[in-house]
Coordinates of C-alpha atoms and ligand atoms in Angstrom, one line a residue:
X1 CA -19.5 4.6 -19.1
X2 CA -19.5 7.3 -21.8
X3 CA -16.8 9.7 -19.8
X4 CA -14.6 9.4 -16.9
X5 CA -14.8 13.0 -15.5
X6 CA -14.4 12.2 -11.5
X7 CA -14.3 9.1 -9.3
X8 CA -17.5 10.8 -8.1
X9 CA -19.7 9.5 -10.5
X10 CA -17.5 6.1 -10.1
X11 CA -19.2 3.4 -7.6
X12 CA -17.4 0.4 -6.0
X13 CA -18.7 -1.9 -9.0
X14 CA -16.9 0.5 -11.3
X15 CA -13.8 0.7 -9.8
X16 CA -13.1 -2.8 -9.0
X17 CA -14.6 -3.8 -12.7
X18 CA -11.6 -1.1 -14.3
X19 CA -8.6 -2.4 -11.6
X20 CA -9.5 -5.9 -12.4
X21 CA -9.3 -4.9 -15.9
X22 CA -5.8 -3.2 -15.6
X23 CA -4.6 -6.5 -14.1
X24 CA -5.6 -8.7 -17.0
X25 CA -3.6 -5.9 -18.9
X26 CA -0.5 -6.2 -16.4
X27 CA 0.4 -9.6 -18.5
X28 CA 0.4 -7.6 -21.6
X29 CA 3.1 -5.4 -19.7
X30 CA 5.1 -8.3 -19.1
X31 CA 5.5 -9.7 -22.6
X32 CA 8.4 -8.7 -25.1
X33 CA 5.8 -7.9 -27.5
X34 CA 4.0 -5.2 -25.5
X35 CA 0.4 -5.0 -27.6
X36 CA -2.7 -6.1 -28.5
X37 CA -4.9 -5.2 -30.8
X38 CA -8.1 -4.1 -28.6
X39 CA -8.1 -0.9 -30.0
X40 CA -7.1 -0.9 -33.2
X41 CA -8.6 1.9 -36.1
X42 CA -9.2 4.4 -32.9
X43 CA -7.6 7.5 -32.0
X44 CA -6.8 9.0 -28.6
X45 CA -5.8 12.7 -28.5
X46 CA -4.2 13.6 -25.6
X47 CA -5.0 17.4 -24.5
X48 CA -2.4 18.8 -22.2
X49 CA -2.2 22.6 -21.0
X50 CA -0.4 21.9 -17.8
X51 CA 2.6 20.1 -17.3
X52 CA 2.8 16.4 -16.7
X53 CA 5.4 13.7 -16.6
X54 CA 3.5 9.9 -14.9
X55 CA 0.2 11.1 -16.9
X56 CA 1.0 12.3 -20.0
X57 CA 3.4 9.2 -20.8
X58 CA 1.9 7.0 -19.1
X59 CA -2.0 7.5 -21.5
X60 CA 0.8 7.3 -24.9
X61 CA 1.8 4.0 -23.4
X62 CA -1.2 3.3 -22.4
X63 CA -3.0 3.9 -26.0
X64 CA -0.4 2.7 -28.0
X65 CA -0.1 -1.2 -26.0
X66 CA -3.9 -1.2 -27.2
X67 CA -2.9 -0.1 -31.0
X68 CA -4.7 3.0 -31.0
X69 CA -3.3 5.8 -32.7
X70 CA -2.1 8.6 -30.6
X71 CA -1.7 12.4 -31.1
X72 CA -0.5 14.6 -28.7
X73 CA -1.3 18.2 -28.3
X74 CA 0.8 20.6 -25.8
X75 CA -0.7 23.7 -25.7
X76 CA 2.3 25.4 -25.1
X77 CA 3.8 25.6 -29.0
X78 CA 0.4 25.2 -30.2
X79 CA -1.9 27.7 -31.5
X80 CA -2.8 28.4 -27.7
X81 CA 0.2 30.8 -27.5
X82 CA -1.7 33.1 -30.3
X83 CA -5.3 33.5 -28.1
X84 CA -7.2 30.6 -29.3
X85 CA -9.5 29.1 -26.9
X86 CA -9.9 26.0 -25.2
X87 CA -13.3 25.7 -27.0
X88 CA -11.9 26.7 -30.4
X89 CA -9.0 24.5 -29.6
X90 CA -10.8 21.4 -28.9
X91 CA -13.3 21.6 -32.3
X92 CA -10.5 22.2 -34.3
X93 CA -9.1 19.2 -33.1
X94 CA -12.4 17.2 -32.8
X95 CA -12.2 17.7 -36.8
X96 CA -9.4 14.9 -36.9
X97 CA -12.6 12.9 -35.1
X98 CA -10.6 11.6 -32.2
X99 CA -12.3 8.6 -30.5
X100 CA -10.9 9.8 -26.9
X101 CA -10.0 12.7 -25.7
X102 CA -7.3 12.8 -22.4
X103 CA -7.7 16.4 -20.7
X104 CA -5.5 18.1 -18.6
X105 CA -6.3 21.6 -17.7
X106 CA -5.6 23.9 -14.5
X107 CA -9.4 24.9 -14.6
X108 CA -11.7 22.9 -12.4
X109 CA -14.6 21.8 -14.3
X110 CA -12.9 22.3 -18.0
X111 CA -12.9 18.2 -18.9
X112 CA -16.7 18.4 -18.5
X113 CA -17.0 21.9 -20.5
X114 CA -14.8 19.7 -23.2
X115 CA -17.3 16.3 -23.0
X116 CA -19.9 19.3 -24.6
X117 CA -18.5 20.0 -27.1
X118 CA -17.4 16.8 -28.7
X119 CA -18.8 13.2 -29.1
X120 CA -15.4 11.9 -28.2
X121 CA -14.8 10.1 -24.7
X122 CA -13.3 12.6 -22.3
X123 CA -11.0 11.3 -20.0
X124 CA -10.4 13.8 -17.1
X125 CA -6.5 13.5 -16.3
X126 CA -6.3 16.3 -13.8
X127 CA -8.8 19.6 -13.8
X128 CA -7.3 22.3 -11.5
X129 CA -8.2 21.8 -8.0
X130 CA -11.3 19.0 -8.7
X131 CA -10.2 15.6 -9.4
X132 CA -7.9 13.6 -10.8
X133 CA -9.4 10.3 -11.2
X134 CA -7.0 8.0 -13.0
X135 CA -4.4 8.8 -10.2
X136 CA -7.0 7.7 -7.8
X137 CA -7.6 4.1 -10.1
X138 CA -4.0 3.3 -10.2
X139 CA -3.8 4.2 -6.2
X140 CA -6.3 1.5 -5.6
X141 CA -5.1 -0.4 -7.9
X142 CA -1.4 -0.1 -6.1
X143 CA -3.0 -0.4 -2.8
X144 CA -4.6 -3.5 -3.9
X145 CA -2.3 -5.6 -5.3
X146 CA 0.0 -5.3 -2.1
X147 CA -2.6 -5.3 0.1
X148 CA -4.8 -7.4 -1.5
X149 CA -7.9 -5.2 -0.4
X150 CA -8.5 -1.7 0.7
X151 CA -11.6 -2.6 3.2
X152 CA -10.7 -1.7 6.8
X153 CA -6.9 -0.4 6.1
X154 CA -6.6 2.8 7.4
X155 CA -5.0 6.0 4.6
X156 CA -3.4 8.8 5.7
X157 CA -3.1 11.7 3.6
X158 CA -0.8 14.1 4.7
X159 CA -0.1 17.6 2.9
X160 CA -1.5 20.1 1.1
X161 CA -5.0 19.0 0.9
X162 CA -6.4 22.2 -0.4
X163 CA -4.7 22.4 -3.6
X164 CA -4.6 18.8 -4.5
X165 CA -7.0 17.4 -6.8
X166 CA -6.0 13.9 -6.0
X167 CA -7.0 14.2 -2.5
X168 CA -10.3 14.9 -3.8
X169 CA -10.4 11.9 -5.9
X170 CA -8.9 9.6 -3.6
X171 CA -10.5 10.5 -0.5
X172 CA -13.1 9.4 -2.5
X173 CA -12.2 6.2 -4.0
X174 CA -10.3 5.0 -1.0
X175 CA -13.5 5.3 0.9
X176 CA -15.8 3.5 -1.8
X177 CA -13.4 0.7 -1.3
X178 CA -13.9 0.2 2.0
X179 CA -10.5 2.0 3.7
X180 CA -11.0 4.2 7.0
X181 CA -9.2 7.9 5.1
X182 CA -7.7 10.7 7.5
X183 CA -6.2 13.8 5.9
X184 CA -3.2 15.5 7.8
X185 CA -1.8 18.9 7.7
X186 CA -1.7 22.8 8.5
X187 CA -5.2 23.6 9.2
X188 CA -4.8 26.4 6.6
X189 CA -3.9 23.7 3.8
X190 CA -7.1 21.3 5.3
X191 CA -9.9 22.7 3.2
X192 CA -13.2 23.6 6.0
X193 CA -16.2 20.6 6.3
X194 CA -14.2 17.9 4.2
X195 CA -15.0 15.6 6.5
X196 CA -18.4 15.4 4.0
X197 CA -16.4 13.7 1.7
X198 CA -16.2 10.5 4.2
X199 CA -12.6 11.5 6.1
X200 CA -11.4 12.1 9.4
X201 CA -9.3 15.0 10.0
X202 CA -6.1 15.9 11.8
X203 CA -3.6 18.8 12.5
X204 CA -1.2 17.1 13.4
X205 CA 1.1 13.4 12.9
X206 CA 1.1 12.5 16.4
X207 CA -1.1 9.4 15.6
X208 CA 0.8 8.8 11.9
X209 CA 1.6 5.4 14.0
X210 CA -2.1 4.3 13.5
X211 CA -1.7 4.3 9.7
X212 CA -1.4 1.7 7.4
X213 CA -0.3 3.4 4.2
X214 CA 1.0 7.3 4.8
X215 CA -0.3 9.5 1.2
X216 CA 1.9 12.3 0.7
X217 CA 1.0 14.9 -1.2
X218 CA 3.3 17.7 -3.3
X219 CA 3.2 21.2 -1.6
X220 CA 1.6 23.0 -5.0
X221 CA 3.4 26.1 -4.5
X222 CA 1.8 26.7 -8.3
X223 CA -1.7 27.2 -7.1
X224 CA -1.0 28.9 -3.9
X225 CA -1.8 32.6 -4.1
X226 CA -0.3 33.4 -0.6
X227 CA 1.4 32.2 2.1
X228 CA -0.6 29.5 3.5
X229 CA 2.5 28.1 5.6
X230 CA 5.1 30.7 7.7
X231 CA 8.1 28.7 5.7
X232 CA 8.8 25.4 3.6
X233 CA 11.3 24.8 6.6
X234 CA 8.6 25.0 9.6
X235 CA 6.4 22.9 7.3
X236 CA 8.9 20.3 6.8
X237 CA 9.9 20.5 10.2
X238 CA 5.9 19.6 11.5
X239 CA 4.3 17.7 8.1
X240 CA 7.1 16.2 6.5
X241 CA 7.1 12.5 6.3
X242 CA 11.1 11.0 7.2
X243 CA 12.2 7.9 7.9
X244 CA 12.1 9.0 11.6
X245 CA 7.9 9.2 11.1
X246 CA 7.6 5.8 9.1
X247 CA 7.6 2.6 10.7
X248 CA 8.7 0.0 9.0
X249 CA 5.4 -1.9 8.7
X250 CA 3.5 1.1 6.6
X251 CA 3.8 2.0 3.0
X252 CA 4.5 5.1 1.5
X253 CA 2.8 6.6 -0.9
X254 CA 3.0 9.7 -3.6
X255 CA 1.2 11.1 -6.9
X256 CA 4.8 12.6 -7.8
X257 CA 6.3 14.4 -8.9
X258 CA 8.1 15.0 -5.4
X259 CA 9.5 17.8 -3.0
X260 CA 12.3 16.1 -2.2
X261 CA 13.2 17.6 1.4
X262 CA 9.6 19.6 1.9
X263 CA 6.9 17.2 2.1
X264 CA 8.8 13.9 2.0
X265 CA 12.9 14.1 3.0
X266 CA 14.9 12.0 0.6
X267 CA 15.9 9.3 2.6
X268 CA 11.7 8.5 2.8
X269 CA 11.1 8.6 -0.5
X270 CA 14.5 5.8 -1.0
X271 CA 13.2 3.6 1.8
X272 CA 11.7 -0.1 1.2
X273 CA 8.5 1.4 2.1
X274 CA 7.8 3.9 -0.6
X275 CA 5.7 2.2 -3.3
X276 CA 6.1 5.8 -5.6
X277 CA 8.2 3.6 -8.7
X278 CA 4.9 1.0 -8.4
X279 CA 2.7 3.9 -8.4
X280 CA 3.9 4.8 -11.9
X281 CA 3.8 1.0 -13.2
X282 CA 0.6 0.8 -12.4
X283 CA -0.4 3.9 -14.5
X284 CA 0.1 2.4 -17.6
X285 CA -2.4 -0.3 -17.0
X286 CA -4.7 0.9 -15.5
X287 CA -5.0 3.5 -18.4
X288 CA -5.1 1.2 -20.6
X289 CA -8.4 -0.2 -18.7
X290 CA -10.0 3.0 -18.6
X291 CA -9.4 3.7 -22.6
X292 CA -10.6 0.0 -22.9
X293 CA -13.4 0.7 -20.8
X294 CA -14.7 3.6 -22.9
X295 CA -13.5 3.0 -26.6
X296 CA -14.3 -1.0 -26.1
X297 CA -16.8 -1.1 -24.8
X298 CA -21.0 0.0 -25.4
X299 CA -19.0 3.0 -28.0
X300 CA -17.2 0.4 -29.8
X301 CA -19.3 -2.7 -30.4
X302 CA -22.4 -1.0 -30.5
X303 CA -24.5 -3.0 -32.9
X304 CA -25.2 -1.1 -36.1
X305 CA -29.0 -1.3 -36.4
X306 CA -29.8 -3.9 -39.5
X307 CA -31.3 -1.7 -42.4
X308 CA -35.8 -1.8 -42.3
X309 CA -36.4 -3.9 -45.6
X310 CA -40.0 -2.9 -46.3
Ligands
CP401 N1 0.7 12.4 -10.6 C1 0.7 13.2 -11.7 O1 -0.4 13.6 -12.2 O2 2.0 13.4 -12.2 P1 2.2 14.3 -13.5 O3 1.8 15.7 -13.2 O4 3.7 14.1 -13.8 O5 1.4 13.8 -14.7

């Protein structure tokens, strides 16, 4: 794997190789002495024009537990705020020859613009509306260490499915893994023929019973260009998820950061069920597979070829 730019390019193999991964690195989490020295002498530049709490931290961690050395670039401060590109941007920074490079962007497609323009790894952590993969990883990952499998468990993923590039992504990686996905919500935030993508769809939560883990996602007012619900109040009142709609046997699940009282009401996102605090745990580790994955591996110990003697 040279790049992780979308779980679509991810097979079963793949993800289950990187979450077993992540849970070798889980004992590393545990220790007083969080590190090893896996990635030693590398650098991992994390590239972030959007705003981002789980992710952002969560790749420092993530690098820094494998002793790589971490910059961090927010293009808000940076030279961004004066016209230079994203192009421009990145080569100036691919002249401090970062090993990886950690993308976030509100462009779709802009972490694979970046991969061509610099020999560095490119780690997509969130492009626009496309994918979001790492969120997806540490989902399964989640998923799987509670449930100790994903084949056959059925997903709900209620919200605002249109806007959401982790639907995207883990539509698809819940559906590698063997789970039976249905996405929920206002028919004008359920984007038309995404039942291609391997999903069942529904317009309403009169079934939410049948689920085994309920997927909330964040109403991205953000990317919404018009009013794609009446009100936040009849929405809540039809999509929310409460503790009246969650039975006590499913989990409940979130990419955060959360709508406290819109898509989820407080009291839902408190209860025994949400898994939202494991969600973020998991984050770390399962970063720290992916870098691990692409600085560790074929890049890393590559064998220099031996000099021709003649
Ligand atoms: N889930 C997620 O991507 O959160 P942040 O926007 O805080 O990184």
């Amino acid at each position: 794997m040279n790049h992780l730019l979308s779980i679509e390019e991810l097979d079963r193999d793949a993800i289950e190789r990187i979450v077993s991964q992540a849970q070798r690195f889980a004992e590393v989490s545990d220790r007083e002495i969080k590190k090893v020295p896996a990635l030693r002498g590398r650098m991992v530049l994390n590239l972030f024009y959007e705003a981002s709490t789980r992710t952002r931290s969560s790749f420092e961690l993530a690098a820094k537990r494998l002793s790589a050395d971490v910059v961090n670039f927010a293009a808000s401060g940076s030279s961004v705020e004066k016209g230079e590109s994203l192009k421009d941007t990145v080569l100036t920074l691919a002249a401090h020859k970062p090993d990886a490079i950690v993308v976030r962007t509100p462009w779709a497609g802009a972490a694979e613009l970046v991969s061509r323009w610099t020999s560095a790894a490119i780690v997509n952590a969130g492009d626009g509306k496309h994918e979001h993969p790492t969120q997806a990883l540490l989902d399964v990952y989640t998923l799987q260490r509670r449930l100790g499998g994903l084949d056959g468990v059925s997903i709900w993923i209620v919200g605002d499915v249109a806007h959401s590039r982790v639907a995207r992504s883990n539509i698809l990686a819940f559906t590698r893994m063997g789970a039976r996905v249905t996405v929920a919500g206002p028919p004008t935030l359920i984007p038309r023929g995404i039942e291609t993508l391997g999903c069942e769809v529904r317009y309403s939560l009169a079934d939410l019973g049948q689920a085994d883990v309920v997927y909330a996602l964040r109403m991205q007012r953000e990317r919404m260009s018009e009013a794609w619900v009446p009100s936040l109040r009849e929405y809540a009142s039809c999509f929310q998820i409460s503790a009246r709609r969650l039975s006590p046997r499913q989990l409940l699940m979130h990419p955060g950061p959360v709508n406290r009282g819109v898509e989820l009401s407080g009291e839902a996102v408190d209860s025994p069920q949400a898994v939202i605090a494991e969600q973020v745990e998991a984050g770390v580790v399962v970063r720290m597979a992916v870098l691990y994955e692409l600085l560790a591996g074929a890049r890393a110990f590559r064998p220099v070829p031996e000099p021709q003697l003649a």
